[in-house]
């Protein structure tokens, strides 16, 4: 049984940093796409960073240069380093894992088979 468990969320002031972690158990296929998504109540869940099995990364323009996704395959853990945080990134952040794709990992939620329970990130001005 695959389980993704996020941690590292919290409350910070604008300009600060946070590092999110996603520990994967039962999911040992390090070659598949994984990603971070966020959701605000009443809005669609959107991708903020994805990573392929070859290490290729994908970001929307809104976070480029401020967010960095990386994975430690030996620890089966996915990370999201978030710097220069702005209040508009306040949301619930979710980790996701694919079972098919290995590259060109999409920033839309369709196709990601496994999801964590989420960790809240709140940025105050």
XYZ file of N, CA, C and O in Angstrom, residues 24-122:
396
model
N 7.677 8.731 1.213
C 6.894 7.743 0.480
C 7.195 6.354 1.005
O 8.356 5.951 1.102
N 6.146 5.631 1.322
C 6.312 4.234 1.698
C 5.465 3.384 0.757
O 4.400 3.806 0.308
N 5.962 2.217 0.434
C 5.248 1.364 -0.502
C 5.356 1.834 -1.942
O 4.755 1.237 -2.842
N 6.102 2.885 -2.163
C 6.288 3.442 -3.513
C 7.781 3.527 -3.741
O 8.443 4.468 -3.302
N 8.308 2.553 -4.428
C 9.754 2.488 -4.573
C 10.219 2.746 -5.995
O 11.395 2.623 -6.298
N 9.270 3.112 -6.878
C 9.638 3.374 -8.264
C 10.125 4.800 -8.396
O 9.361 5.713 -8.697
N 11.410 4.988 -8.167
C 11.976 6.334 -8.192
C 12.045 6.930 -9.583
O 12.409 8.087 -9.740
N 11.716 6.157 -10.597
C 11.800 6.682 -11.942
C 10.557 7.392 -12.419
O 10.535 7.944 -13.521
N 9.522 7.439 -11.627
C 8.255 8.042 -12.050
C 8.149 9.502 -11.627
O 8.858 9.963 -10.744
N 7.234 10.179 -12.272
C 6.980 11.576 -11.935
C 6.434 11.707 -10.514
O 5.590 10.918 -10.089
N 6.901 12.727 -9.828
C 6.320 13.124 -8.556
C 6.170 14.638 -8.574
O 6.802 15.331 -9.377
N 5.337 15.132 -7.673
C 5.139 16.568 -7.707
C 4.502 17.121 -6.458
O 4.047 16.387 -5.586
N 4.520 18.444 -6.397
C 3.857 19.199 -5.350
C 2.738 20.034 -5.962
O 2.937 20.690 -6.976
N 1.608 19.995 -5.293
C 0.437 20.741 -5.728
C -0.092 21.540 -4.549
O 0.154 21.197 -3.401
N -0.835 22.574 -4.821
C -1.433 23.341 -3.738
C -2.881 23.644 -4.066
O -3.287 23.677 -5.227
N -3.624 23.867 -2.998
C -5.037 24.148 -3.177
C -5.526 25.103 -2.106
O -5.226 24.942 -0.917
N -6.278 26.078 -2.560
C -6.959 27.012 -1.684
C -8.445 26.684 -1.750
O -8.953 26.311 -2.809
N -9.123 26.811 -0.639
C -10.550 26.481 -0.579
C -11.312 27.178 -1.699
O -11.170 28.395 -1.907
N -12.079 26.391 -2.433
C -12.895 26.946 -3.494
C -12.196 27.054 -4.842
O -12.806 27.500 -5.823
N -10.940 26.668 -4.883
C -10.191 26.755 -6.134
C -9.654 25.380 -6.520
O -9.581 24.462 -5.703
N -9.268 25.268 -7.782
C -8.713 24.018 -8.278
C -7.317 23.770 -7.687
O -6.572 24.715 -7.411
N -6.992 22.496 -7.546
C -5.656 22.138 -7.110
C -4.707 22.376 -8.273
O -4.963 21.936 -9.399
N -3.602 23.069 -8.023
C -2.679 23.420 -9.095
C -1.273 22.942 -8.767
O -0.863 22.900 -7.603
N -0.540 22.602 -9.808
C 0.824 22.148 -9.620
C 1.776 23.302 -9.404
O 1.676 24.333 -10.068
N 2.720 23.130 -8.468
C 3.743 24.141 -8.242
C 5.129 23.632 -8.588
O 6.057 24.427 -8.769
N 5.297 22.322 -8.695
C 6.581 21.759 -9.080
C 6.441 20.267 -9.309
O 5.759 19.594 -8.528
N 7.065 19.779 -10.367
C 7.099 18.345 -10.615
C 8.509 17.944 -11.011
O 9.295 18.783 -11.477
N 8.804 16.657 -10.830
C 10.138 16.163 -11.136
C 10.047 14.783 -11.757
O 9.261 13.936 -11.318
N 10.852 14.568 -12.795
C 10.854 13.292 -13.462
C 11.897 12.344 -12.903
O 12.720 12.717 -12.071
N 11.868 11.126 -13.415
C 12.830 10.148 -12.964
C 14.254 10.478 -13.371
O 15.212 10.013 -12.749
N 14.384 11.321 -14.393
C 15.712 11.726 -14.851
C 16.185 13.004 -14.170
O 17.239 13.534 -14.511
N 15.381 13.496 -13.207
C 15.746 14.711 -12.505
C 15.251 15.982 -13.157
O 15.468 17.075 -12.616
N 14.594 15.868 -14.293
C 14.046 17.058 -14.940
C 12.961 17.668 -14.059
O 12.200 16.948 -13.414
N 12.926 18.986 -14.032
C 11.973 19.680 -13.167
C 11.096 20.629 -13.974
O 11.500 21.126 -15.032
N 9.914 20.880 -13.435
C 8.927 21.700 -14.124
C 8.257 22.593 -13.094
O 7.880 22.133 -12.006
N 8.130 23.870 -13.448
C 7.516 24.847 -12.555
C 6.623 25.793 -13.347
O 6.932 26.130 -14.486
N 5.572 26.278 -12.741
C 4.823 27.361 -13.380
C 5.608 28.659 -13.205
O 6.456 28.773 -12.300
N 5.340 29.623 -14.042
C 6.074 30.893 -14.000
C 5.945 31.570 -12.638
O 6.854 32.279 -12.201
N 4.841 31.344 -11.965
C 4.584 32.045 -10.711
C 5.565 31.686 -9.600
O 5.720 32.449 -8.644
N 6.240 30.540 -9.702
C 7.155 30.137 -8.623
C 8.590 29.949 -9.103
O 9.479 29.663 -8.291
N 8.823 30.080 -10.387
C 10.177 29.876 -10.918
C 11.169 30.799 -10.236
O 10.908 31.989 -10.064
N 12.279 30.232 -9.834
C 13.305 31.009 -9.172
C 13.135 31.095 -7.672
O 14.048 31.507 -6.957
N 11.986 30.709 -7.171
C 11.728 30.766 -5.734
C 11.478 29.382 -5.129
O 11.741 29.166 -3.948
N 10.965 28.451 -5.918
C 10.704 27.095 -5.440
C 11.668 26.140 -6.124
O 11.969 26.298 -7.311
N 12.126 25.136 -5.381
C 12.998 24.113 -5.926
C 12.514 22.744 -5.463
O 12.380 22.504 -4.252
N 12.283 21.860 -6.412
C 11.867 20.497 -6.083
C 13.064 19.581 -6.269
O 13.847 19.736 -7.202
N 13.224 18.641 -5.372
C 14.279 17.648 -5.517
C 13.870 16.397 -4.743
O 12.981 16.429 -3.892
N 14.537 15.310 -5.073
C 14.162 14.044 -4.453
C 15.404 13.302 -3.986
O 16.451 13.410 -4.624
N 15.284 12.585 -2.911
C 16.339 11.711 -2.406
C 15.824 10.292 -2.604
O 15.025 9.800 -1.819
N 16.281 9.650 -3.660
C 15.750 8.337 -3.992
C 16.101 7.284 -2.946
O 15.325 6.361 -2.701
N 17.250 7.433 -2.329
C 17.659 6.456 -1.321
C 16.719 6.491 -0.105
O 16.456 5.471 0.517
N 16.200 7.683 0.183
C 15.295 7.844 1.325
C 13.832 7.820 0.908
O 12.945 7.939 1.753
N 13.580 7.692 -0.390
C 12.198 7.720 -0.908
C 11.472 8.958 -0.410
O 10.331 8.881 0.078
N 12.135 10.077 -0.503
C 11.583 11.330 -0.007
C 11.663 12.413 -1.070
O 12.682 12.550 -1.743
N 10.587 13.156 -1.189
C 10.485 14.278 -2.108
C 10.493 15.553 -1.288
O 9.898 15.605 -0.206
N 11.142 16.590 -1.813
C 11.241 17.851 -1.086
C 10.775 19.019 -1.954
O 10.809 18.951 -3.187
N 10.377 20.072 -1.282
C 10.089 21.333 -1.955
C 10.676 22.453 -1.105
O 10.206 22.714 -0.005
N 11.716 23.076 -1.620
C 12.314 24.223 -0.962
C 11.619 25.474 -1.470
O 11.592 25.723 -2.675
N 11.074 26.240 -0.550
C 10.324 27.443 -0.931
C 10.992 28.653 -0.295
O 11.085 28.738 0.933
N 11.469 29.552 -1.125
C 12.158 30.751 -0.662
C 11.411 32.003 -1.091
O 10.557 31.960 -1.974
N 11.769 33.118 -0.476
C 11.158 34.409 -0.792
C 9.638 34.284 -0.830
O 8.978 34.699 -1.787
N 9.113 33.724 0.205
C 7.681 33.414 0.230
C 6.821 34.674 0.235
O 7.175 35.679 0.859
N 5.709 34.572 -0.457
C 4.749 35.660 -0.547
C 3.408 35.202 0.022
O 3.090 34.006 -0.012
N 2.603 36.108 0.525
C 1.302 35.715 1.097
C 0.414 34.942 0.134
O -0.362 34.076 0.568
N 0.557 35.213 -1.156
C -0.323 34.540 -2.119
C -0.039 33.055 -2.294
O -0.795 32.360 -2.973
N 1.037 32.563 -1.715
C 1.297 31.119 -1.817
C 0.649 30.351 -0.671
O 0.767 29.125 -0.591
N -0.043 31.062 0.204
C -0.744 30.397 1.304
C -1.745 29.402 0.753
O -2.585 29.741 -0.076
N -1.613 28.148 1.188
C -2.476 27.080 0.677
C -2.158 25.782 1.408
O -1.194 25.705 2.176
N -2.948 24.769 1.122
C -2.619 23.411 1.538
C -1.769 22.813 0.429
O -2.146 22.889 -0.742
N -0.640 22.239 0.806
C 0.280 21.671 -0.173
C 0.236 20.150 -0.100
O 0.319 19.563 0.986
N 0.134 19.543 -1.281
C 0.009 18.101 -1.391
C 1.150 17.517 -2.228
O 1.559 18.101 -3.239
N 1.590 16.359 -1.815
C 2.566 15.584 -2.560
C 1.810 14.569 -3.411
O 0.781 14.033 -2.985
N 2.313 14.303 -4.608
C 1.654 13.350 -5.498
C 2.686 12.509 -6.224
O 3.802 12.954 -6.491
N 2.277 11.287 -6.568
C 3.166 10.366 -7.272
C 2.425 9.711 -8.426
O 1.247 9.365 -8.311
N 3.141 9.554 -9.527
C 2.578 8.952 -10.723
C 2.970 7.477 -10.786
O 3.924 7.060 -10.128
N 2.258 6.718 -11.586
C 2.617 5.319 -11.758
C 2.964 5.005 -13.205
O 3.311 3.879 -13.527
N 2.904 6.018 -14.069
C 3.170 5.763 -15.472
C 4.276 6.623 -16.038
O 5.280 6.119 -16.517
N 4.119 7.919 -15.940
C 5.033 8.845 -16.606
C 6.372 8.947 -15.880
O 6.445 8.871 -14.656
N 7.393 9.147 -16.692
C 8.743 9.291 -16.138
C 9.361 10.651 -16.441
O 10.252 11.096 -15.718
N 8.922 11.274 -17.532
C 9.425 12.606 -17.901
C 8.249 13.455 -18.360
O 7.124 12.968 -18.461
N 8.545 14.720 -18.651
C 7.503 15.665 -19.036
C 6.333 15.593 -18.048
O 5.171 15.465 -18.439
N 6.683 15.715 -16.807
C 5.701 15.533 -15.733
C 4.778 16.752 -15.683
O 5.228 17.868 -15.430
N 3.518 16.553 -15.880
C 2.593 17.683 -15.982
C 2.347 18.372 -14.647
O 2.476 17.765 -13.576
N 1.964 19.631 -14.740
C 1.646 20.418 -13.557
C 0.150 20.388 -13.240
O -0.297 21.096 -12.354
N -0.603 19.605 -13.969
C -2.014 19.437 -13.655
C -2.182 18.106 -12.924
O -1.419 17.175 -13.115
N -3.201 18.022 -12.114
C -3.339 16.889 -11.208
C -3.727 15.590 -11.891
O -3.529 14.501 -11.337
N -4.248 15.665 -13.118
C -4.720 14.472 -13.807
C -3.590 13.461 -14.005
O -2.520 13.825 -14.486
N -3.856 12.223 -13.606
C -2.889 11.173 -13.847
C -2.025 10.804 -12.667
O -1.403 9.736 -12.666
N -1.979 11.653 -11.678
C -1.208 11.304 -10.487
C -2.070 10.383 -9.621
O -3.158 10.746 -9.201
N -1.543 9.204 -9.368
C -2.349 8.164 -8.741
C -2.398 8.243 -7.228
O -3.387 7.831 -6.617
N -1.325 8.733 -6.647
C -1.239 8.725 -5.183
C -1.071 10.142 -4.652
O -0.333 10.951 -5.225
N -1.731 10.390 -3.532
C -1.711 11.721 -2.922
C -1.510 11.622 -1.417
O -1.996 10.683 -0.780
N -0.809 12.607 -0.882
C -0.693 12.704 0.566
C -1.876 13.446 1.146
O -2.781 13.870 0.426
N -1.851 13.632 2.450
C -2.971 14.266 3.141
C -2.839 15.789 3.183
O -3.795 16.482 3.525
N -1.675 16.286 2.831
C -1.474 17.728 2.750
C -0.834 18.318 3.987
O -0.949 17.784 5.093
N -0.152 19.434 3.778
C 0.431 20.195 4.872
C 0.172 21.674 4.601
O 0.335 22.137 3.476
N -0.259 22.390 5.610
C -0.673 23.780 5.432
C 0.536 24.718 5.454
O 1.400 24.625 6.336
N 0.552 25.619 4.493
C 1.557 26.679 4.440
C 0.828 28.013 4.513
O -0.069 28.273 3.712
N 1.215 28.826 5.480
C 0.599 30.136 5.652
C 1.683 31.194 5.695
O 2.607 31.111 6.511
